[in-house]
Structure formats: structure tokens, C-alpha cells
Tab-separated table of C-alpha atoms in Angstrom:
chain	number	residue	atom	x	y	z
D	1	MET	CA	110.445	136.702	1.612
D	2	THR	CA	107.576	134.397	0.744
D	3	GLY	CA	106.980	133.757	-2.953
D	4	THR	CA	103.654	134.060	-4.757
D	5	ILE	CA	101.581	131.360	-6.456
D	6	TYR	CA	100.215	132.765	-9.733
D	7	GLY	CA	97.270	131.032	-11.353
D	8	ILE	CA	97.728	132.268	-14.902
D	9	GLY	CA	94.915	131.910	-17.415
D	10	LEU	CA	96.194	130.788	-20.817
D	11	GLY	CA	93.031	131.569	-22.765
D	12	PRO	CA	91.528	129.387	-25.487
D	13	GLY	CA	94.777	128.058	-26.969
D	14	ASP	CA	96.335	130.623	-29.340
D	15	GLN	CA	99.502	131.996	-27.706
D	16	GLU	CA	98.806	135.482	-29.106
D	17	LEU	CA	95.513	135.532	-27.196
D	18	MET	CA	97.253	135.256	-23.815
D	19	SER	CA	97.269	138.462	-21.815
D	20	VAL	CA	100.396	140.587	-21.713
D	21	LYS	CA	100.594	139.736	-17.993
D	22	THR	CA	100.362	135.959	-18.472
D	23	ASP	CA	102.921	136.186	-21.292
D	24	ARG	CA	105.324	138.109	-19.061
D	25	LEU	CA	104.898	135.816	-16.029
D	26	LEU	CA	105.402	132.764	-18.215
D	27	ARG	CA	108.517	133.997	-20.003
D	28	ASN	CA	110.141	134.892	-16.673
D	29	ALA	CA	109.012	131.814	-14.737
D	30	LYS	CA	111.379	129.750	-12.589
D	31	HIS	CA	108.761	127.194	-11.511
D	32	VAL	CA	105.910	126.068	-13.768
D	33	ALA	CA	103.196	123.716	-12.473
D	34	PHE	CA	100.363	122.188	-14.522
D	35	PHE	CA	97.748	119.444	-14.318
D	36	ARG	CA	97.780	116.557	-16.759
D	37	LYS	CA	96.419	113.093	-17.234
D	38	ALA	CA	99.083	110.468	-16.437
D	39	GLY	CA	101.057	109.502	-19.508
D	40	ARG	CA	99.991	112.574	-21.486
D	41	LYS	CA	101.874	115.758	-22.284
D	42	GLY	CA	99.019	117.835	-20.859
D	43	GLN	CA	96.801	120.333	-22.714
D	44	ALA	CA	97.915	123.372	-20.723
D	45	ARG	CA	101.576	122.449	-21.150
D	46	GLN	CA	101.107	122.030	-24.896
D	47	ILE	CA	99.574	125.489	-25.226
D	48	VAL	CA	102.724	127.146	-23.804
D	49	GLU	CA	105.173	125.090	-25.888
D	50	GLY	CA	108.258	127.224	-26.609
D	51	MET	CA	107.403	129.930	-24.044
D	52	ILE	CA	108.926	128.483	-20.855
D	53	PRO	CA	112.480	129.735	-20.245
D	54	GLU	CA	115.312	127.246	-20.350
D	55	GLY	CA	116.214	126.090	-16.858
D	56	ALA	CA	112.722	126.580	-15.417
D	57	VAL	CA	111.627	123.705	-13.170
D	58	GLU	CA	108.463	122.004	-14.371
D	59	PHE	CA	106.057	120.344	-11.933
D	60	PRO	CA	103.484	118.156	-13.700
D	61	MET	CA	100.568	117.381	-11.406
D	62	GLU	CA	99.204	114.072	-12.666
D	63	TYR	CA	95.588	113.249	-11.870
D	64	PRO	CA	95.460	109.919	-10.039
D	65	VAL	CA	92.055	109.273	-11.593
D	66	THR	CA	89.920	110.921	-14.276
D	67	THR	CA	87.079	108.852	-15.672
D	68	GLU	CA	88.010	105.434	-14.224
D	69	ILE	CA	85.818	105.978	-11.128
D	70	PRO	CA	82.355	107.580	-11.400
D	71	LEU	CA	81.988	111.037	-9.807
D	72	THR	CA	79.297	109.649	-7.526
D	73	ASP	CA	81.648	107.096	-5.941
D	74	PRO	CA	82.822	108.454	-2.540
D	75	ARG	CA	86.329	107.203	-3.318
D	76	TYR	CA	86.514	109.727	-6.183
D	77	ASN	CA	86.405	112.689	-3.817
D	78	GLU	CA	88.754	111.007	-1.326
D	79	ILE	CA	91.400	110.264	-3.948
D	80	LEU	CA	91.136	113.717	-5.524
D	81	SER	CA	91.287	115.473	-2.151
D	82	ALA	CA	94.449	113.592	-1.190
D	83	PHE	CA	95.971	114.452	-4.572
D	84	TYR	CA	95.149	118.169	-4.274
D	85	LYS	CA	96.604	118.224	-0.757
D	86	GLU	CA	99.830	116.604	-1.930
D	87	VAL	CA	100.404	118.990	-4.847
D	88	THR	CA	99.423	122.094	-2.908
D	89	ASP	CA	101.785	121.110	-0.078
D	90	HIS	CA	104.571	121.150	-2.667
D	91	LEU	CA	103.502	124.528	-4.111
D	92	ILE	CA	103.216	126.028	-0.625
D	93	ALA	CA	106.687	124.720	0.301
D	94	LEU	CA	108.124	126.364	-2.822
D	95	ALA	CA	106.446	129.691	-2.031
D	96	GLN	CA	107.583	129.518	1.603
D	97	SER	CA	111.159	128.967	0.426
D	98	GLY	CA	110.869	132.298	-1.428
D	99	GLU	CA	110.132	131.025	-4.943
D	100	ASP	CA	107.367	132.334	-7.201
D	101	VAL	CA	105.420	129.586	-8.980
D	102	VAL	CA	103.174	129.926	-12.015
D	103	VAL	CA	100.367	127.414	-12.373
D	104	LEU	CA	99.107	127.003	-15.945
D	105	CYS	CA	95.325	127.209	-16.346
D	106	GLU	CA	93.526	126.558	-19.627
D	107	GLY	CA	90.872	129.213	-20.298
D	108	ASP	CA	90.004	131.529	-17.413
D	109	PRO	CA	91.075	130.171	-13.981
D	110	PHE	CA	87.855	131.065	-12.111
D	111	PHE	CA	85.511	129.834	-14.865
D	112	TYR	CA	85.156	126.039	-14.459
D	113	GLY	CA	88.940	125.915	-13.999
D	114	SER	CA	91.056	123.287	-12.276
D	115	PHE	CA	93.122	125.974	-10.517
D	116	MET	CA	90.316	126.706	-8.062
D	117	HIS	CA	91.079	123.432	-6.303
D	118	ILE	CA	94.576	124.743	-5.620
D	119	TYR	CA	93.388	128.277	-4.935
D	120	THR	CA	91.030	127.391	-2.090
D	121	ARG	CA	93.768	125.332	-0.419
D	122	VAL	CA	96.576	127.918	-0.590
D	123	LYS	CA	94.859	131.312	-0.395
D	124	ASP	CA	95.035	131.642	3.382
D	125	VAL	CA	98.593	130.265	3.616
D	126	VAL	CA	100.774	132.029	1.035
D	127	PRO	CA	100.254	134.957	-1.399
D	128	VAL	CA	98.269	133.908	-4.438
D	129	GLU	CA	97.244	135.889	-7.507
D	130	VAL	CA	94.817	134.918	-10.250
D	131	VAL	CA	95.292	136.305	-13.768
D	132	PRO	CA	91.999	136.154	-15.712
D	133	ALA	CA	91.999	135.159	-19.359
D	134	ILE	CA	89.915	134.853	-22.490
D	135	THR	CA	87.508	131.948	-21.991
D	136	GLY	CA	87.355	128.999	-24.347
D	137	MET	CA	83.735	129.909	-25.108
D	138	SER	CA	84.794	133.397	-26.198
D	139	GLY	CA	87.297	131.831	-28.582
D	140	ALA	CA	84.449	129.644	-29.848
D	141	TRP	CA	81.873	132.356	-30.465
D	142	THR	CA	84.498	134.559	-32.131
D	143	ALA	CA	85.289	131.612	-34.426
D	144	THR	CA	81.654	131.445	-35.582
D	145	GLY	CA	81.974	134.960	-37.047
D	146	ALA	CA	78.852	136.273	-35.331
D	147	PRO	CA	78.174	138.008	-31.999
D	148	ILE	CA	76.953	135.738	-29.197
D	149	THR	CA	74.772	138.428	-27.580
D	150	TRP	CA	73.047	141.623	-28.736
D	151	GLY	CA	71.251	144.279	-26.703
D	152	ASP	CA	69.621	142.653	-23.691
D	153	ASP	CA	69.964	138.971	-24.685
D	154	VAL	CA	70.146	136.481	-21.801
D	155	LEU	CA	73.150	134.142	-22.045
D	156	THR	CA	73.127	130.709	-20.394
D	157	VAL	CA	76.202	128.514	-20.045
D	158	ILE	CA	75.383	124.881	-19.254
D	159	MET	CA	77.238	121.565	-19.184
D	160	GLY	CA	76.050	118.603	-21.239
D	161	THR	CA	76.252	116.473	-18.088
D	162	HIS	CA	72.845	117.656	-16.829
D	163	SER	CA	69.611	115.704	-17.285
D	164	GLU	CA	67.793	116.089	-20.570
D	165	GLU	CA	64.860	117.698	-18.755
D	166	LYS	CA	67.077	120.332	-17.130
D	167	LEU	CA	68.864	121.027	-20.405
D	168	VAL	CA	65.549	121.578	-22.222
D	169	GLU	CA	64.274	123.935	-19.515
D	170	HIS	CA	67.348	126.169	-19.792
D	171	ILE	CA	67.519	125.958	-23.596
D	172	GLN	CA	63.914	127.141	-23.878
D	173	LEU	CA	64.294	129.988	-21.402
D	174	THR	CA	67.481	131.598	-22.708
D	175	ASP	CA	68.294	133.697	-25.773
D	176	ALA	CA	71.985	132.887	-26.316
D	177	LEU	CA	73.444	129.543	-25.296
D	178	VAL	CA	76.803	127.889	-24.683
D	179	ILE	CA	77.017	124.135	-24.008
D	180	MET	CA	80.280	122.560	-22.832
D	181	LYS	CA	81.268	119.055	-21.634
D	182	ILE	CA	79.567	117.516	-24.628
D	183	GLY	CA	81.636	114.347	-25.305
D	184	THR	CA	79.641	111.302	-24.222
D	185	ASN	CA	76.550	113.501	-23.695
D	186	PHE	CA	76.330	114.357	-27.383
D	187	ASP	CA	73.134	112.462	-28.258
D	188	LYS	CA	71.313	113.758	-25.168
D	189	VAL	CA	72.375	117.337	-25.931
D	190	VAL	CA	71.122	117.043	-29.512
D	191	ARG	CA	67.726	115.750	-28.288
D	192	ALA	CA	67.502	118.609	-25.770
D	193	LEU	CA	68.354	121.226	-28.417
D	194	LYS	CA	65.646	119.821	-30.696
D	195	ALA	CA	63.080	119.781	-27.884
D	196	GLY	CA	64.107	123.306	-26.873
D	197	GLY	CA	63.743	124.661	-30.412
D	198	LYS	CA	67.377	125.687	-30.920
D	199	TYR	CA	68.900	122.735	-32.808
D	200	ASP	CA	68.734	124.359	-36.256
D	201	ASP	CA	70.554	127.474	-35.000
D	202	ALA	CA	73.331	125.642	-33.118
D	203	TYR	CA	76.990	125.664	-34.149
D	204	LEU	CA	79.664	123.215	-33.058
D	205	VAL	CA	83.145	124.673	-32.615
D	206	GLN	CA	86.089	122.329	-32.085
D	207	PHE	CA	89.617	123.412	-31.084
D	208	ALA	CA	88.672	127.118	-31.103
D	209	THR	CA	91.596	129.472	-31.955
D	210	MET	CA	93.924	126.479	-32.474
D	211	PRO	CA	95.358	125.239	-35.800
D	212	LYS	CA	92.866	122.344	-35.848
D	213	GLN	CA	89.855	124.692	-35.411
D	214	THR	CA	86.609	123.670	-37.103
D	215	VAL	CA	83.236	125.454	-37.112
D	216	CYS	CA	80.043	123.971	-38.517
D	217	LYS	CA	76.298	123.925	-38.055
D	218	LEU	CA	75.517	121.183	-35.548
D	219	SER	CA	72.915	119.830	-37.962
D	220	ALA	CA	75.671	119.360	-40.569
D	221	MET	CA	77.892	117.276	-38.243
D	222	THR	CA	78.656	113.900	-39.704
D	223	GLU	CA	81.813	112.926	-37.833
D	224	LYS	CA	82.180	112.104	-34.156
D	225	VAL	CA	82.885	115.162	-31.996
D	226	THR	CA	86.170	115.664	-30.190
D	227	PRO	CA	85.297	115.131	-26.543
D	228	TYR	CA	87.549	117.688	-24.951
D	229	PHE	CA	87.614	120.888	-27.001
D	230	SER	CA	84.049	121.004	-28.326
D	231	ILE	CA	81.650	123.850	-27.575
D	232	ILE	CA	78.097	124.337	-28.851
D	233	ILE	CA	77.069	127.935	-29.549
D	234	VAL	CA	73.593	129.365	-30.207
D	235	HIS	CA	73.662	133.094	-30.932
D	236	GLY	CA	71.207	135.548	-29.395
D	237	GLN	CA	69.118	137.588	-31.825
D	238	GLY	CA	68.435	140.652	-29.681
D	239	ARG	CA	67.775	144.282	-30.516
D	240	ARG	CA	69.955	145.953	-33.124
D	241	PRO	CA	69.650	149.141	-35.148
B	1	MET	CA	95.864	146.008	-51.557
B	2	THR	CA	92.771	146.410	-49.402
B	3	GLY	CA	93.399	147.049	-45.702
B	4	THR	CA	91.783	145.167	-42.804
B	5	ILE	CA	89.400	146.438	-40.139
B	6	TYR	CA	90.412	144.930	-36.785
B	7	GLY	CA	87.880	144.921	-33.951
B	8	ILE	CA	90.263	144.587	-31.040
B	9	GLY	CA	88.927	143.633	-27.609
B	10	LEU	CA	90.560	145.674	-24.849
B	11	GLY	CA	89.404	143.515	-21.960
B	12	PRO	CA	88.118	144.804	-18.612
B	13	GLY	CA	90.351	147.891	-18.334
B	14	ASP	CA	93.828	146.928	-17.072
B	15	GLN	CA	96.314	147.360	-19.943
B	16	GLU	CA	98.266	144.269	-18.804
B	17	LEU	CA	95.131	142.171	-19.313
B	18	MET	CA	94.965	142.944	-23.031
B	19	SER	CA	95.993	140.076	-25.276
B	20	VAL	CA	99.447	140.042	-26.819
B	21	LYS	CA	97.703	140.397	-30.191
B	22	THR	CA	95.624	143.435	-29.214
B	23	ASP	CA	98.708	145.009	-27.635
B	24	ARG	CA	100.704	144.489	-30.840
B	25	LEU	CA	97.977	145.775	-33.176
B	26	LEU	CA	97.486	148.837	-30.995
B	27	ARG	CA	101.156	149.772	-30.694
B	28	ASN	CA	101.576	149.525	-34.486
B	29	ALA	CA	98.299	151.204	-35.461
B	30	LYS	CA	98.097	153.957	-38.055
B	31	HIS	CA	94.324	154.476	-37.748
B	32	VAL	CA	92.441	154.097	-34.457
B	33	ALA	CA	88.644	154.371	-34.325
B	34	PHE	CA	86.482	154.298	-31.180
B	35	PHE	CA	82.943	155.095	-30.039
B	36	ARG	CA	82.304	157.765	-27.469
B	37	LYS	CA	79.558	159.929	-26.103
B	38	ALA	CA	79.759	163.465	-27.535
B	39	GLY	CA	81.855	165.739	-25.359
B	40	ARG	CA	83.517	162.850	-23.499
B	41	LYS	CA	86.989	161.392	-23.873
B	42	GLY	CA	85.493	157.903	-24.341
B	43	GLN	CA	85.938	154.839	-22.087
B	44	ALA	CA	87.689	152.704	-24.707
B	45	ARG	CA	90.053	155.554	-25.597
B	46	GLN	CA	90.893	156.103	-21.927
B	47	ILE	CA	91.805	152.431	-21.462
B	48	VAL	CA	94.513	152.656	-24.161
B	49	GLU	CA	95.984	155.961	-22.942
B	50	GLY	CA	99.711	156.011	-23.710
B	51	MET	CA	99.612	153.005	-26.071
B	52	ILE	CA	98.717	154.646	-29.395
B	53	PRO	CA	101.803	155.518	-31.472
B	54	GLU	CA	102.569	159.142	-32.171
B	55	GLY	CA	101.260	160.167	-35.562
B	56	ALA	CA	98.399	157.652	-35.602
B	57	VAL	CA	95.143	159.142	-36.886
B	58	GLU	CA	92.308	158.930	-34.380
B	59	PHE	CA	88.687	158.680	-35.500
B	60	PRO	CA	86.246	159.267	-32.644
B	61	MET	CA	82.778	158.003	-33.554
B	62	GLU	CA	80.412	160.134	-31.471
B	63	TYR	CA	76.975	158.691	-30.715
B	64	PRO	CA	74.333	161.155	-31.960
B	65	VAL	CA	72.030	159.973	-29.167
B	66	THR	CA	72.385	157.774	-26.085
B	67	THR	CA	69.657	158.095	-23.469
B	68	GLU	CA	67.913	161.242	-24.772
B	69	ILE	CA	65.413	159.197	-26.839
B	70	PRO	CA	63.846	155.995	-25.460
B	71	LEU	CA	64.859	152.744	-27.183
B	72	THR	CA	61.221	152.145	-28.095
B	73	ASP	CA	60.975	155.352	-30.150
B	74	PRO	CA	61.317	154.458	-33.853
B	75	ARG	CA	63.523	157.538	-34.324
B	76	TYR	CA	66.141	155.884	-32.084
B	77	ASN	CA	66.797	153.094	-34.569
B	78	GLU	CA	66.671	155.480	-37.538
B	79	ILE	CA	69.216	157.883	-36.046
B	80	LEU	CA	71.538	155.071	-34.920
B	81	SER	CA	71.337	153.292	-38.289
B	82	ALA	CA	72.270	156.482	-40.133
B	83	PHE	CA	75.154	157.031	-37.712
B	84	TYR	CA	76.495	153.465	-38.123
B	85	LYS	CA	76.258	153.818	-41.900
B	86	GLU	CA	78.201	157.079	-41.847
B	87	VAL	CA	81.059	155.778	-39.679
B	88	THR	CA	81.311	152.436	-41.460
B	89	ASP	CA	81.434	154.225	-44.847
B	90	HIS	CA	84.498	156.053	-43.532
B	91	LEU	CA	86.133	152.856	-42.222
B	92	ILE	CA	85.430	151.020	-45.484
B	93	ALA	CA	86.918	153.915	-47.496
B	94	LEU	CA	90.081	153.746	-45.371
B	95	ALA	CA	90.385	149.978	-45.872
B	96	GLN	CA	89.743	150.307	-49.600
B	97	SER	CA	92.521	152.883	-49.827
B	98	GLY	CA	94.861	150.225	-48.409
B	99	GLU	CA	94.953	151.287	-44.758
B	100	ASP	CA	94.498	148.956	-41.793
B	101	VAL	CA	92.221	150.339	-39.075
B	102	VAL	CA	91.902	149.183	-35.472
B	103	VAL	CA	88.553	149.743	-33.776
B	104	LEU	CA	88.765	149.816	-29.978
B	105	CYS	CA	86.233	147.586	-28.185
B	106	GLU	CA	85.798	147.519	-24.412
B	107	GLY	CA	85.571	143.974	-23.093
B	108	ASP	CA	85.103	141.220	-25.694
B	109	PRO	CA	83.840	142.513	-29.088
B	110	PHE	CA	81.236	139.768	-29.681
B	111	PHE	CA	79.872	139.816	-26.113
B	112	TYR	CA	77.356	142.703	-25.889
B	113	GLY	CA	79.912	144.847	-27.736
B	114	SER	CA	79.346	147.963	-29.829
B	115	PHE	CA	81.706	146.679	-32.534
B	116	MET	CA	79.104	144.207	-33.802
B	117	HIS	CA	77.174	147.125	-35.331
B	118	ILE	CA	80.226	147.904	-37.440
B	119	TYR	CA	81.045	144.244	-38.049
B	120	THR	CA	77.726	143.322	-39.651
B	121	ARG	CA	77.978	146.349	-41.983
B	122	VAL	CA	81.556	145.775	-43.203
B	123	LYS	CA	82.102	142.006	-43.133
B	124	ASP	CA	80.969	141.373	-46.699
B	125	VAL	CA	82.742	144.444	-48.100
B	126	VAL	CA	86.323	144.522	-46.769
B	127	PRO	CA	88.482	142.128	-44.710
B	128	VAL	CA	87.590	142.259	-41.016
B	129	GLU	CA	89.106	140.438	-38.062
B	130	VAL	CA	87.801	140.219	-34.493
B	131	VAL	CA	90.257	139.777	-31.625
B	132	PRO	CA	88.480	138.313	-28.571
B	133	ALA	CA	89.330	139.586	-25.108
B	134	ILE	CA	88.818	139.055	-21.409
B	135	THR	CA	85.227	140.042	-20.600
B	136	GLY	CA	84.389	142.679	-18.014
B	137	MET	CA	82.502	140.009	-16.049
B	138	SER	CA	85.634	137.860	-15.882
B	139	GLY	CA	87.527	140.829	-14.453
B	140	ALA	CA	84.690	141.200	-11.939
B	141	TRP	CA	84.531	137.607	-10.728
B	142	THR	CA	88.315	137.444	-10.488
B	143	ALA	CA	88.156	140.592	-8.320
B	144	THR	CA	85.809	138.853	-5.853
B	145	GLY	CA	88.552	136.317	-5.062
B	146	ALA	CA	86.309	133.301	-5.608
B	147	PRO	CA	85.499	131.092	-8.623
B	148	ILE	CA	82.265	131.958	-10.436
B	149	THR	CA	81.523	128.330	-11.407
B	150	TRP	CA	82.468	124.872	-10.100
B	151	GLY	CA	81.843	121.457	-11.605
B	152	ASP	CA	78.580	121.527	-13.520
B	153	ASP	CA	77.173	124.861	-12.308
B	154	VAL	CA	74.832	126.662	-14.694
B	155	LEU	CA	75.846	130.293	-15.341
B	156	THR	CA	73.296	132.904	-16.419
B	157	VAL	CA	74.222	136.382	-17.653
B	158	ILE	CA	71.307	138.801	-17.621
B	159	MET	CA	70.802	142.559	-17.987
B	160	GLY	CA	69.063	144.582	-15.291
B	161	THR	CA	66.844	146.067	-17.992
B	162	HIS	CA	64.493	143.055	-18.002
B	163	SER	CA	61.188	142.923	-16.107
B	164	GLU	CA	61.310	141.996	-12.429
B	165	GLU	CA	59.342	138.824	-13.181
B	166	LYS	CA	61.817	137.678	-15.839
B	167	LEU	CA	64.775	138.503	-13.601
B	168	VAL	CA	63.321	136.438	-10.741
B	169	GLU	CA	62.650	133.455	-13.021
B	170	HIS	CA	66.280	133.353	-14.208
B	171	ILE	CA	67.730	134.076	-10.764
B	172	GLN	CA	65.827	131.141	-9.272
B	173	LEU	CA	66.744	128.706	-12.028
B	174	THR	CA	70.500	129.322	-12.251
B	175	ASP	CA	73.438	128.415	-10.010
B	176	ALA	CA	75.912	131.197	-10.812
B	177	LEU	CA	74.749	134.638	-11.902
B	178	VAL	CA	76.091	137.784	-13.551
B	179	ILE	CA	73.909	140.903	-13.797
B	180	MET	CA	74.999	143.879	-15.917
B	181	LYS	CA	73.325	147.163	-16.985
B	182	ILE	CA	72.363	147.847	-13.391
B	183	GLY	CA	72.374	151.684	-13.198
B	184	THR	CA	68.798	152.947	-13.034
B	185	ASN	CA	67.532	149.359	-12.615
B	186	PHE	CA	69.246	148.978	-9.238
B	187	ASP	CA	66.161	148.879	-6.992
B	188	LYS	CA	64.353	146.416	-9.283
B	189	VAL	CA	67.424	144.156	-9.436
B	190	VAL	CA	67.704	144.145	-5.620
B	191	ARG	CA	64.022	143.178	-5.293
B	192	ALA	CA	64.467	140.393	-7.883
B	193	LEU	CA	67.561	139.033	-6.102
B	194	LYS	CA	65.657	138.959	-2.800
B	195	ALA	CA	62.656	137.235	-4.389
B	196	GLY	CA	64.981	134.772	-6.143
B	197	GLY	CA	66.819	133.880	-2.921
B	198	LYS	CA	70.278	135.128	-3.992
B	199	TYR	CA	70.488	138.614	-2.461
B	200	ASP	CA	72.581	137.610	0.546
B	201	ASP	CA	75.182	135.907	-1.675
B	202	ALA	CA	75.488	138.722	-4.219
B	203	TYR	CA	78.599	140.857	-4.688
B	204	LEU	CA	78.808	144.233	-6.387
B	205	VAL	CA	82.024	144.906	-8.299
B	206	GLN	CA	82.692	148.395	-9.615
B	207	PHE	CA	85.502	149.351	-12.015
B	208	ALA	CA	86.884	145.779	-12.087
B	209	THR	CA	90.671	145.576	-12.694
B	210	MET	CA	90.934	149.393	-12.757
B	211	PRO	CA	92.581	151.607	-10.115
B	212	LYS	CA	89.151	152.608	-8.739
B	213	GLN	CA	88.068	148.949	-8.299
B	214	THR	CA	85.735	148.202	-5.369
B	215	VAL	CA	84.237	144.856	-4.304
B	216	CYS	CA	81.580	144.484	-1.624
B	217	LYS	CA	78.613	142.371	-0.630
B	218	LEU	CA	75.567	143.910	-2.283
B	219	SER	CA	73.817	143.867	1.088
B	220	ALA	CA	76.581	146.105	2.486
B	221	MET	CA	76.177	148.773	-0.234
B	222	THR	CA	75.433	152.155	1.223
B	223	GLU	CA	76.500	154.474	-1.598
B	224	LYS	CA	74.912	154.914	-4.988
B	225	VAL	CA	76.315	152.519	-7.606
B	226	THR	CA	78.327	153.706	-10.583
B	227	PRO	CA	76.005	153.202	-13.542
B	228	TYR	CA	78.483	152.162	-16.170
B	229	PHE	CA	81.078	149.822	-14.694
B	230	SER	CA	79.017	147.901	-12.129
B	231	ILE	CA	78.531	144.146	-12.256
B	232	ILE	CA	76.665	141.931	-9.789
B	233	ILE	CA	78.164	138.482	-9.203
B	234	VAL	CA	76.635	135.455	-7.444
B	235	HIS	CA	79.029	132.499	-7.281
B	236	GLY	CA	77.988	128.929	-8.043
B	237	GLN	CA	78.512	126.403	-5.282
B	238	GLY	CA	78.869	123.235	-7.348
B	239	ARG	CA	80.709	120.002	-6.787
B	240	ARG	CA	84.255	120.132	-5.461
B	241	PRO	CA	86.556	117.574	-3.872
């Protein structure tokens, strides 16, 4: 009997916001794999603290490189590809020996998730199942206390990594807006929001649904933003009775 | 002691994909409210079949009008406003008498949800809490067996109700795409996808995560689409090692 590789979405961070299915798979897991930066505990692993059964085998998959080499350097792809092959070989071997493995995925696995790099490499070899989850952005817009979209609002989700020109074009065209990957792109994103006419309506949510959660108008930000768990939200203002 | 109104997201339809929190609130509920079309069981109510405790009081909130009057008719807003006032008065009275009430919300309450019409009317009067959930679109892209977004892909969510011109503009500009409210707009949406160069890559998902789920290339569709639970998905093709 071949085992199954489960890519389980953990949601935005609050353990109570995990799905019943993810909760069940996690609490019965024998093998738990997760990505992390070398030397760190790992964000996904921290979210499930206290939920993994005693005796389960943990398999931390440590990125050989994160921001040390620019994305445009061909070595970046080479190193990452070799790393993904190595870890997926291990997961496949486990499944082929009859073991089920859960792979922890922050947010929703198929929405900008790291699990997709495993998924595409294992899906034609062993059984694999993806468990969707609440996205980080959903945790963020819920935290603002106002609906992200009404009626027929258009919603655009964009990363702060794009050029200022491209950001402005999308910001102008959409009704509701979510911006992620802000970190070092913060100043550019602020300029683009101003040029696109949405700066005054933008909220910054940090650590959504987690104990450290903060929500404030972007224009009221005085401190430096947290690179990893920051999301900018602009609410749509569509039709409502 | 004033009670709390909980807007609980039910997710895309599979009971196992509800959050642990929604599951808990539902199985301990004393008052359960939900919208439905007059004479129907109600989609949200059907999703929770078997989960509501015996003895809980159900409060179906029946829309006085759905598609009988066009949205542009001023009477539409008047009738809906009066209806929302009537049902929220009842929910507020329950909370003020010390009872907690759960309001069932398909998908994620703050993402094109019907709960927001209650939320805005009660939030300054009695305690209210929104429980986010897995969106229907997340259930749909997971069903396609491929990630919706990679790397820095832009994602646009748009309703089929918009003009063909506006649809084409957004379809051309985005990487990944989700189209909802397809129903009677089907032919227009197909024309817009063709004009925007994404028709051949589009998938149609019906009844995502539910027993009746179907996934097929839009170009292979031969039958009429189900108006209510249909979502069109075009996957981004961004950077990947």
C-alpha cells in the first residue's frame, strides 16, 4: 500500500481557523514535513505548536538559499531545483514505503504557496491530496472589521515586487486591493498607492489572526513594517442596499 | 449580559473544510439564522445539514425579492433595506436578551458575502464577531489540481456581470483569473475570455468540494452551466524553479 502526501493548508495562523480536516490530519500524523529557513524554527511549524502527536517524525526542509542570491541569478533556480528534488525524493520514498506524510503549508497551499513546488514533482508518482485553507489575506481583511468586496467589486491581488508603473496601473483599475510581499518594497508601494489614488483608504495588517496582530491606516504608520506577515488592504465600495 | 452575533463562514461546501471554530460554534448553537430564497431550503442551511444541535431555534431570513426586480429599480434597494432592517432588529433583540446567535455564511463572510448587510447594521449596537472561512474560489482552484498563482502572479477576481469591454480589459491585464456570477452572463464571459486571450486556458468548476463537483476545460463545456455554484479559473504561470 502506497501512502499519501497531504499538503495541508494551515490558514492565517490561528489554530482555531484551521479546517476540521487539517486539524484531524495533523493530530493523527506520523510524518510531518515543513519548509524553514536554516537556523529558524519555521513559521509553519510554529503555527502548529502543541498539535503534533508525540512520536511523530518531523522532517524540516531547510532552504539552502533565500535572499542571499538574487532571483535573477541562474544559480538561484539551479540550487532551488536541486533542493526540491532532494526533499521530494525523501517524501516519495516515505509514501512508497506505505507511510502517509503531512506537509505543513502556511495559508492556502495553491495560493502563492511553497507546497506547489513539491506538488508538481510528486503528483504523477504517488497519491497526493491538497487541503485548501483560509488565506492570509482573508485573515487580514477580517481583521480590518470591514468587508473587502461588495456587490460586483473587482478584487486585485498583487505583490509589492512589481514595478511602480505596473502597481499604479492595477491600483487605478481595481475596486478592492490586496498587496503582499511588501517588506523592502514598502516605499515603492506607498508611492504607487498615492499615484493610484488609494493611499488614504489603505490599511496595513500585520500578523493577522495571531496574538501580535495589528491593524492601522497605512497613512498612520510610523514604525517599520514587519517584512513577512504584512498585508495591505483597500476595501471595495460597491453596491449595497 | 448581552449576547454576541457570530457571522460564521461555512467555506465552499464540504463540512470537513469548515474551520474548527465554525464547527464548534455551530455544534453548540442555540439560535441559527440564515438567508434563503422563499420556498427553498437554503444553500447555507443545506451545507450544515446534521450539524445543528437538536432544540436549536432556526431563523430563516427569506429574501422578499431576488431577480424579480432589476437591481437598477429604486424599489429593489427600498425593499431590501426594509428586509435587512426587519431581520437585524430580530437578531439584535435576541442578543440584547442575552442569547448568542450564529448566522450562517456561505464561503467567507467578508468576501462578497450576504452577512455584511447584517454586519454593518448591528456592529455598533451589539457585540458581533466574524469568523473567516475558505472561499468558494479556493475550493474551485484546489479542485482543478493546479496552483492558481506562482511567484509574483497578479490575481484578479471579477464578476461576469460587468460589461464585455471591462471584462476584456481585466482579463488582458492579469496573470491569474477568477470569474464568478457567470449564470446568464455565460456567453458574454466566453467572448471576453476569447478576446482577452485566456479562453483556451480557462477551467469551469461547478459545485467545488461538494459531491456533485465537476471540473472541465471551459472549451470542452457542452452542457448548460449551473448558475449558482460555477466559477471560472485561469491559472497564473509565474516564476518557478
